[in-house]
CSV table of C-alpha atoms in Angstrom, one decimal:
chain,number,residue,atom,x,y,z
A,18,UNK,CA,0.0,0.0,0.0
A,19,UNK,CA,1.4,3.4,-1.0
A,20,UNK,CA,1.1,6.2,1.5
A,21,UNK,CA,1.0,9.9,0.5
A,22,UNK,CA,3.2,12.7,1.8
A,23,UNK,CA,4.6,16.0,0.7
A,24,UNK,CA,8.3,15.0,0.2
A,25,UNK,CA,10.4,11.9,0.2
A,26,UNK,CA,14.1,12.2,0.9
A,27,UNK,CA,15.7,9.1,-0.7
A,28,UNK,CA,19.2,7.5,-0.4
A,29,UNK,CA,20.3,9.3,2.7
A,30,UNK,CA,22.5,8.2,5.6
A,31,UNK,CA,20.6,9.3,8.7
A,32,UNK,CA,22.4,10.7,11.9
A,33,UNK,CA,19.1,11.1,13.7
A,34,UNK,CA,20.6,12.2,17.0
A,35,UNK,CA,18.1,10.0,18.7
A,36,UNK,CA,19.6,8.3,21.8
A,37,UNK,CA,19.1,4.8,20.5
A,38,UNK,CA,22.4,3.2,21.4
A,39,UNK,CA,24.1,3.9,18.1
A,40,UNK,CA,26.7,6.6,17.5
A,41,UNK,CA,25.0,9.8,16.4
A,42,UNK,CA,21.7,7.9,16.5
A,43,UNK,CA,22.5,6.4,13.1
A,44,UNK,CA,19.6,4.6,11.5
A,45,UNK,CA,19.6,1.7,9.1
A,46,UNK,CA,16.7,3.1,7.1
A,47,UNK,CA,17.6,5.3,4.1
A,48,UNK,CA,14.4,7.4,3.4
A,49,UNK,CA,12.4,10.0,5.2
A,50,UNK,CA,8.8,11.0,4.4
A,51,UNK,CA,7.7,14.5,5.3
A,52,UNK,CA,4.2,15.9,5.6
A,53,UNK,CA,2.9,19.2,6.9
A,54,UNK,CA,6.4,20.3,8.0
A,55,UNK,CA,7.0,17.2,10.1
A,56,UNK,CA,8.7,13.8,9.7
A,57,UNK,CA,5.9,11.4,8.9
A,58,UNK,CA,8.1,8.3,8.5
A,59,UNK,CA,11.6,7.0,8.5
A,60,UNK,CA,11.6,3.9,6.3
A,61,UNK,CA,13.3,1.3,4.2
A,62,UNK,CA,11.8,1.6,0.7
A,63,UNK,CA,12.2,-2.2,0.2
A,64,UNK,CA,9.7,-2.6,3.1
A,65,UNK,CA,7.4,0.4,2.8
A,66,UNK,CA,6.3,2.7,0.1
A,67,UNK,CA,5.6,6.5,0.4
A,68,UNK,CA,4.7,8.6,-2.6
A,69,UNK,CA,5.6,12.3,-2.2
A,70,UNK,CA,4.5,15.3,-4.2
A,71,UNK,CA,8.3,15.8,-4.5
A,72,UNK,CA,11.3,13.6,-4.0
A,73,UNK,CA,14.9,14.3,-3.5
A,74,UNK,CA,17.9,12.0,-4.1
A,75,UNK,CA,20.4,12.4,-1.2
A,76,UNK,CA,23.0,10.3,-3.1
A,77,UNK,CA,24.1,8.6,0.1
A,78,UNK,CA,25.0,11.8,1.8
A,79,UNK,CA,24.5,12.4,5.6
A,80,UNK,CA,21.2,13.8,6.8
A,81,UNK,CA,21.2,15.5,10.2
A,82,UNK,CA,18.8,17.7,12.1
A,83,UNK,CA,19.2,21.4,11.7
A,84,UNK,CA,21.6,22.9,14.2
A,85,UNK,CA,20.2,25.0,17.1
A,86,UNK,CA,22.2,28.0,18.5
A,87,UNK,CA,20.8,28.2,22.0
A,88,UNK,CA,22.6,31.3,23.2
A,89,UNK,CA,23.2,34.5,21.2
A,90,UNK,CA,23.0,38.3,21.6
A,91,UNK,CA,22.9,39.1,17.9
A,92,UNK,CA,20.6,42.1,18.0
A,93,UNK,CA,22.7,45.2,18.9
A,94,UNK,CA,23.8,48.6,17.6
A,95,UNK,CA,27.3,49.4,16.4
A,96,UNK,CA,30.3,47.2,17.0
A,97,UNK,CA,33.4,47.1,19.2
A,98,UNK,CA,36.2,46.4,16.7
A,99,UNK,CA,37.8,49.7,17.8
A,100,UNK,CA,37.9,48.5,21.4
A,101,UNK,CA,39.4,45.2,20.3
A,102,UNK,CA,42.2,47.2,18.6
A,103,UNK,CA,42.7,49.5,21.6
A,104,UNK,CA,43.1,46.6,24.0
A,105,UNK,CA,45.8,45.1,21.8
A,106,UNK,CA,47.5,48.5,21.8
A,107,UNK,CA,47.6,48.4,25.6
A,108,UNK,CA,44.5,50.1,26.8
A,109,UNK,CA,42.7,48.5,29.7
A,110,UNK,CA,39.0,47.5,29.8
A,111,UNK,CA,38.5,50.1,32.6
A,112,UNK,CA,40.0,52.9,30.4
A,113,UNK,CA,37.8,51.9,27.5
A,114,UNK,CA,34.7,51.8,29.7
A,115,UNK,CA,35.6,55.3,31.1
A,116,UNK,CA,35.6,56.7,27.6
A,117,UNK,CA,32.1,55.3,27.0
A,118,UNK,CA,33.0,51.9,25.6
A,119,UNK,CA,32.3,48.4,26.8
A,120,UNK,CA,28.8,47.2,27.3
A,121,UNK,CA,27.6,50.7,28.0
A,122,UNK,CA,28.9,51.7,24.5
A,123,UNK,CA,26.8,49.0,22.9
A,124,UNK,CA,23.8,50.1,25.0
A,125,UNK,CA,24.2,53.7,23.8
A,126,UNK,CA,24.5,52.6,20.2
A,127,UNK,CA,21.5,50.2,20.5
A,128,UNK,CA,19.3,52.9,22.1
A,129,UNK,CA,20.2,55.3,19.3
A,130,UNK,CA,19.6,52.7,16.5
A,131,UNK,CA,16.3,52.5,14.7
A,132,UNK,CA,14.4,49.3,14.6
A,133,UNK,CA,15.2,49.0,10.9
A,134,UNK,CA,18.9,49.5,11.5
A,135,UNK,CA,19.0,46.9,14.2
A,136,UNK,CA,17.0,44.5,12.0
A,137,UNK,CA,19.3,44.9,9.0
A,138,UNK,CA,22.5,44.2,11.0
A,139,UNK,CA,20.8,41.3,12.9
A,140,UNK,CA,19.7,39.6,9.6
A,141,UNK,CA,23.3,39.7,8.3
A,142,UNK,CA,24.6,38.0,11.5
A,143,UNK,CA,21.8,35.4,11.6
A,144,UNK,CA,22.4,34.7,7.9
A,145,UNK,CA,25.9,33.6,8.6
A,146,UNK,CA,24.6,31.0,11.1
A,147,UNK,CA,21.8,29.9,8.7
A,148,UNK,CA,24.4,29.3,6.0
A,149,UNK,CA,26.1,26.7,8.3
A,150,UNK,CA,23.0,24.7,8.9
A,151,UNK,CA,21.4,26.6,11.9
A,152,UNK,CA,17.6,26.4,11.8
A,153,UNK,CA,16.8,27.7,15.3
A,154,UNK,CA,18.4,30.7,17.1
A,155,UNK,CA,17.9,32.0,20.6
A,156,UNK,CA,18.2,35.8,20.6
A,157,UNK,CA,18.6,37.8,23.9
A,158,UNK,CA,17.9,41.4,24.6
A,159,UNK,CA,20.0,43.2,27.1
A,160,UNK,CA,21.6,46.1,25.2
A,161,UNK,CA,18.7,48.5,25.9
A,162,UNK,CA,18.3,48.3,29.7
A,163,UNK,CA,15.2,50.5,29.4
A,164,UNK,CA,11.6,49.6,28.6
A,165,UNK,CA,11.6,51.1,25.1
A,166,UNK,CA,14.8,49.6,23.8
A,167,UNK,CA,14.4,46.2,25.4
A,168,UNK,CA,11.0,45.9,23.7
A,169,UNK,CA,12.5,47.2,20.5
A,170,UNK,CA,15.2,44.5,20.6
A,171,UNK,CA,12.7,41.7,21.2
A,172,UNK,CA,10.5,42.8,18.4
A,173,UNK,CA,13.5,43.0,16.0
A,174,UNK,CA,14.5,39.5,17.1
A,175,UNK,CA,11.1,38.1,16.1
A,176,UNK,CA,11.2,39.8,12.7
A,177,UNK,CA,14.4,37.9,11.7
A,178,UNK,CA,12.2,34.9,11.0
A,179,UNK,CA,10.3,36.9,8.4
A,180,UNK,CA,13.5,37.2,6.3
A,181,UNK,CA,15.4,34.0,6.9
A,182,UNK,CA,14.3,30.3,7.1
A,183,UNK,CA,14.9,30.1,10.8
A,184,UNK,CA,13.0,29.7,14.0
A,185,UNK,CA,13.7,32.5,16.5
A,186,UNK,CA,13.4,32.2,20.3
A,187,UNK,CA,13.6,35.6,22.0
A,188,UNK,CA,14.8,35.9,25.6
A,189,UNK,CA,14.5,39.0,27.8
A,190,UNK,CA,17.9,39.7,29.4
A,191,UNK,CA,17.2,42.9,31.3
A,192,UNK,CA,19.6,41.9,34.1
A,193,UNK,CA,22.6,42.0,31.7
A,194,UNK,CA,24.3,45.0,33.5
A,195,UNK,CA,23.2,47.9,35.6
A,196,UNK,CA,22.5,50.9,33.3
A,197,UNK,CA,24.1,54.2,34.0
A,198,UNK,CA,20.8,55.7,35.1
A,199,UNK,CA,20.7,53.3,38.0
A,200,UNK,CA,24.5,52.9,38.7
A,201,UNK,CA,24.1,54.4,42.2
A,202,UNK,CA,21.1,52.2,43.1
A,203,UNK,CA,21.1,48.8,41.3
A,204,UNK,CA,18.3,47.5,43.5
A,205,UNK,CA,15.9,50.1,42.0
A,206,UNK,CA,16.8,48.8,38.6
A,207,UNK,CA,16.0,45.2,39.6
A,208,UNK,CA,12.7,46.5,41.0
A,209,UNK,CA,12.0,48.2,37.6
A,210,UNK,CA,12.8,45.0,35.8
A,211,UNK,CA,10.5,43.0,38.0
A,212,UNK,CA,7.6,45.4,38.3
A,213,UNK,CA,7.5,47.0,34.9
A,214,UNK,CA,9.4,45.2,32.1
A,215,UNK,CA,8.8,41.6,32.9
A,216,UNK,CA,5.0,42.2,33.0
A,217,UNK,CA,5.1,44.1,29.7
A,218,UNK,CA,7.2,41.4,28.0
A,219,UNK,CA,4.8,38.7,29.3
A,220,UNK,CA,1.7,40.6,28.3
A,221,UNK,CA,2.9,41.3,24.8
A,222,UNK,CA,4.3,37.7,24.5
A,223,UNK,CA,7.7,39.1,23.3
A,224,UNK,CA,9.8,36.4,25.0
A,225,UNK,CA,9.4,32.9,26.5
A,226,UNK,CA,12.4,33.2,28.9
A,227,UNK,CA,14.0,35.6,31.3
A,228,UNK,CA,17.8,35.5,31.7
A,229,UNK,CA,20.2,37.1,34.2
A,230,UNK,CA,23.9,37.7,34.5
A,231,UNK,CA,24.7,36.4,38.0
A,232,UNK,CA,28.2,37.7,38.6
A,233,UNK,CA,30.1,40.2,40.7
A,234,UNK,CA,30.1,42.6,37.8
A,235,UNK,CA,26.5,41.8,37.0
A,236,UNK,CA,23.8,41.0,39.6
A,237,UNK,CA,23.9,39.3,43.0
A,238,UNK,CA,22.2,36.0,43.7
A,239,UNK,CA,19.7,37.9,45.8
A,240,UNK,CA,18.8,40.2,43.0
A,241,UNK,CA,18.6,37.3,40.5
A,242,UNK,CA,16.3,35.5,42.9
A,243,UNK,CA,13.9,38.5,42.8
A,244,UNK,CA,14.0,38.4,39.0
A,245,UNK,CA,13.4,34.7,38.7
A,246,UNK,CA,10.5,35.0,41.1
A,247,UNK,CA,8.9,37.7,39.0
A,248,UNK,CA,9.5,35.7,35.8
A,249,UNK,CA,7.8,32.6,37.2
A,250,UNK,CA,4.9,34.8,38.4
A,251,UNK,CA,4.3,35.7,34.8
A,252,UNK,CA,4.7,32.1,33.5
A,253,UNK,CA,8.1,32.8,31.9
A,254,UNK,CA,10.9,30.2,31.9
A,255,UNK,CA,14.3,31.2,33.3
A,256,UNK,CA,17.9,30.9,32.1
A,257,UNK,CA,21.1,32.2,33.6
A,258,UNK,CA,24.6,33.3,32.8
A,259,UNK,CA,26.4,31.9,35.9
A,260,UNK,CA,29.8,31.0,37.2
A,261,UNK,CA,31.6,32.6,34.2
A,262,UNK,CA,34.2,34.6,36.3
A,263,UNK,CA,33.6,33.3,39.8
A,264,UNK,CA,31.4,30.9,41.8
A,265,UNK,CA,28.4,32.8,43.3
A,266,UNK,CA,26.3,29.6,43.4
A,267,UNK,CA,24.2,31.1,40.6
A,268,UNK,CA,23.7,27.6,39.0
A,269,UNK,CA,22.4,26.2,42.2
A,270,UNK,CA,20.0,29.2,42.5
A,271,UNK,CA,18.8,28.7,38.9
A,272,UNK,CA,18.2,25.0,39.6
A,273,UNK,CA,15.8,26.0,42.4
A,274,UNK,CA,13.7,27.7,39.7
A,275,UNK,CA,13.9,24.7,37.3
A,276,UNK,CA,16.0,26.8,34.9
A,277,UNK,CA,16.0,25.6,31.3
A,278,UNK,CA,19.8,26.2,31.2
A,279,UNK,CA,22.8,27.6,33.0
A,280,UNK,CA,25.3,29.1,30.6
A,281,UNK,CA,29.1,29.6,30.7
A,282,UNK,CA,29.7,27.7,34.1
A,283,UNK,CA,33.5,27.7,33.9
A,284,UNK,CA,33.7,28.2,37.7
A,285,UNK,CA,30.8,25.8,38.5
A,286,UNK,CA,31.5,23.8,41.7
A,287,UNK,CA,31.1,20.1,40.9
A,288,UNK,CA,29.2,19.7,44.2
A,289,UNK,CA,26.4,21.8,42.7
A,290,UNK,CA,26.1,19.6,39.6
A,291,UNK,CA,23.6,17.1,41.1
A,292,UNK,CA,21.2,20.0,41.7
A,293,UNK,CA,21.2,20.6,37.9
A,294,UNK,CA,20.5,17.0,37.3
A,295,UNK,CA,17.5,17.1,39.7
A,296,UNK,CA,16.1,20.2,38.0
A,297,UNK,CA,16.6,18.8,34.5
A,298,UNK,CA,18.7,21.8,33.6
A,299,UNK,CA,20.9,21.9,30.5
A,300,UNK,CA,24.6,23.1,30.9
A,301,UNK,CA,25.4,25.4,28.0
A,302,UNK,CA,29.1,25.8,27.2
A,303,UNK,CA,30.3,28.9,25.3
A,304,UNK,CA,33.8,28.2,24.1
A,305,UNK,CA,33.8,31.4,21.9
A,306,UNK,CA,33.9,33.7,25.0
A,307,UNK,CA,36.4,31.4,26.7
A,308,UNK,CA,38.7,31.8,23.6
A,309,UNK,CA,38.1,35.4,23.0
A,310,UNK,CA,38.7,36.5,26.6
A,311,UNK,CA,41.8,34.1,26.8
A,312,UNK,CA,40.4,32.4,29.9
A,313,UNK,CA,42.0,29.5,31.6
A,314,UNK,CA,39.4,28.0,33.9
A,315,UNK,CA,37.5,25.3,32.0
A,316,UNK,CA,34.0,24.1,32.8
A,317,UNK,CA,33.8,20.8,34.7
A,318,UNK,CA,33.0,18.6,31.7
A,319,UNK,CA,34.0,15.3,33.3
A,320,UNK,CA,31.7,15.9,36.3
A,321,UNK,CA,28.8,17.0,34.1
A,322,UNK,CA,29.2,13.7,32.1
A,323,UNK,CA,29.4,11.7,35.3
A,324,UNK,CA,26.1,13.2,36.5
A,325,UNK,CA,24.4,12.8,33.1
A,326,UNK,CA,23.7,16.5,32.8
A,327,UNK,CA,22.9,17.3,29.1
A,328,UNK,CA,25.6,19.6,27.6
A,329,UNK,CA,24.7,22.1,24.9
A,330,UNK,CA,27.0,24.2,22.8
A,331,UNK,CA,26.3,27.8,21.5
A,332,UNK,CA,28.1,30.7,19.8
A,333,UNK,CA,27.3,33.4,22.4
A,334,UNK,CA,27.4,35.7,19.4
A,335,UNK,CA,27.8,39.2,20.8
A,336,UNK,CA,29.8,42.4,20.1
A,337,UNK,CA,32.2,42.2,23.1
A,338,UNK,CA,33.3,38.7,24.2
A,339,UNK,CA,32.3,36.4,21.3
A,340,UNK,CA,31.9,38.2,18.0
A,341,UNK,CA,31.7,34.8,16.3
A,342,UNK,CA,28.9,34.1,13.8
A,343,UNK,CA,29.9,30.5,13.0
A,344,UNK,CA,28.4,27.5,14.7
A,345,UNK,CA,30.8,25.2,13.0
A,346,UNK,CA,33.8,27.1,14.4
A,347,UNK,CA,32.3,27.0,17.8
A,348,UNK,CA,31.8,23.2,17.5
A,349,UNK,CA,35.5,22.7,16.8
A,350,UNK,CA,36.4,25.0,19.7
A,351,UNK,CA,34.2,22.9,22.0
A,352,UNK,CA,36.2,19.8,21.2
A,353,UNK,CA,39.7,21.4,21.2
A,354,UNK,CA,39.2,23.7,24.2
A,355,UNK,CA,36.9,21.6,26.4
A,356,UNK,CA,37.7,18.1,25.2
A,357,UNK,CA,34.2,17.2,24.1
A,358,UNK,CA,33.9,14.3,21.6
A,359,UNK,CA,32.5,15.1,18.2
A,360,UNK,CA,29.4,13.1,19.1
A,361,UNK,CA,28.9,15.1,22.3
A,362,UNK,CA,29.3,18.3,20.3
A,363,UNK,CA,26.7,17.3,17.8
A,364,UNK,CA,24.3,16.4,20.5
A,365,UNK,CA,25.1,19.8,22.0
A,366,UNK,CA,23.9,21.7,18.9
A,367,UNK,CA,20.8,19.5,18.3
A,368,UNK,CA,19.0,17.6,21.0
A,369,UNK,CA,20.5,19.3,24.1
A,370,UNK,CA,20.3,22.7,22.5
A,371,UNK,CA,16.6,22.1,21.8
A,372,UNK,CA,16.1,21.1,25.4
A,373,UNK,CA,17.8,24.3,26.5
A,374,UNK,CA,15.2,26.3,24.6
A,375,UNK,CA,12.2,24.1,25.5
A,376,UNK,CA,11.8,23.0,21.8
A,377,UNK,CA,10.7,19.4,22.1
A,378,UNK,CA,9.9,19.1,18.5
A,379,UNK,CA,13.3,20.1,17.2
A,380,UNK,CA,16.9,18.7,17.3
A,381,UNK,CA,16.2,15.1,16.2
A,382,UNK,CA,15.1,13.3,13.1
A,383,UNK,CA,12.2,11.3,14.4
A,384,UNK,CA,8.6,10.7,13.6
A,385,UNK,CA,6.5,13.7,14.6
A,386,UNK,CA,9.5,16.0,14.9
A,387,UNK,CA,9.8,19.2,12.9
A,388,UNK,CA,11.4,18.6,9.5
A,389,UNK,CA,14.3,21.0,10.0
A,390,UNK,CA,17.0,19.1,8.2
A,391,UNK,CA,20.4,19.5,6.5
A,392,UNK,CA,22.2,17.3,4.0
A,393,UNK,CA,26.0,17.2,4.3
A,394,UNK,CA,28.5,15.9,1.7
A,395,UNK,CA,30.8,14.2,4.3
A,396,UNK,CA,32.1,10.6,5.0
A,397,UNK,CA,31.3,10.8,8.7
A,398,UNK,CA,29.5,13.2,11.0
A,399,UNK,CA,32.7,13.8,13.0
A,400,UNK,CA,34.0,15.8,10.0
A,401,UNK,CA,31.6,18.6,10.9
A,402,UNK,CA,33.5,19.1,14.2
A,403,UNK,CA,37.0,18.1,13.0
A,404,UNK,CA,37.4,20.7,10.3
A,405,UNK,CA,37.1,24.5,10.3
A,406,UNK,CA,35.3,26.2,7.4
A,407,UNK,CA,35.4,23.1,5.2
A,408,UNK,CA,31.7,22.4,5.0
A,409,UNK,CA,28.3,23.8,4.2
A,410,UNK,CA,25.0,21.9,3.8
A,411,UNK,CA,24.4,20.8,0.2
A,412,UNK,CA,20.7,21.0,0.8
A,413,UNK,CA,18.5,22.3,3.7
A,414,UNK,CA,14.8,22.0,4.6
A,415,UNK,CA,13.1,24.2,7.1
A,416,UNK,CA,9.6,23.0,8.3
A,417,UNK,CA,9.8,20.5,5.4
A,418,UNK,CA,10.4,23.1,2.7
A,419,UNK,CA,13.7,23.2,0.8
A,420,UNK,CA,15.5,26.5,1.3
């Protein structure tokens, strides 16, 4: 009996990223049927027959889920290339900040930029990720630090999906740094975030998550607790930048609130890892910032493995500490700098990244999952992690449509 569908992908080697006991979730079947933007069947054509309105011959190339970049800050005004040059000429970060640079410089440029200007530059950055097989991107605000600009950033983030074949997940990061207007009283800013911005973001459905930067140069655990409490009151998930520069027990705090993810975590105390396991929280590693800031403290990968905490990988694309618009480069960095295996890295940009964004229908090739797929002309999936700038998908499908 012939079954109908929209598209059949034939003669493909499938790295499904299912956790089925085989490396990369490799399947023995060689065809995928797609209908209404989802995977309808994964089948052996000698055993089953699906008739598609279209068919595509994969010529025995590797089919993988589209990649998911689960941590970016890609909407912002201006850039900080001049500061990069100044630091290499001997200026300190403090000196640069005193002359209006650093995060405050990006805040100033973002506030001054029109929505269209922000959108145009964000599309260019997102396009670089999409070219490398990314089909979902999380985009944080956090360079506005006032009601008007934060909302503008979140609206711009959503608009990216109107211009590129990509799913966008906006996150409100009001607690990125204390704005200059509140420098003398950061608690008042935290109250503003909790009482005014979070309710507005929730009411307008501009974001599904609230993020914080829990660090000595960011916000204290007590301040982050207030923000998490406000987020949960408005039915928003929480995420957290934690333990990047020191151990303030931010990860343990985030676990109390069942955070989707804790990100950076170079200084995470291994004793706090079981709390992440109990809260089903994803550990997101950001090797781009580690590399760019020339850090030396590595995240506790072995302990995360031992506790079966899912590990995701992301670009952290931002103007200051990780101006890297290449998921493939970041994947290689994760292996070289943090000793993750290629298989761990690929799970980190598919299944685990989907979990970090609460996207249960993405990150795998499986029946009922979204048909966000990429075809790669490689001999083995490890090649995508092993090489730098050697590969691009030879074909891509977003929600079942070739793009």
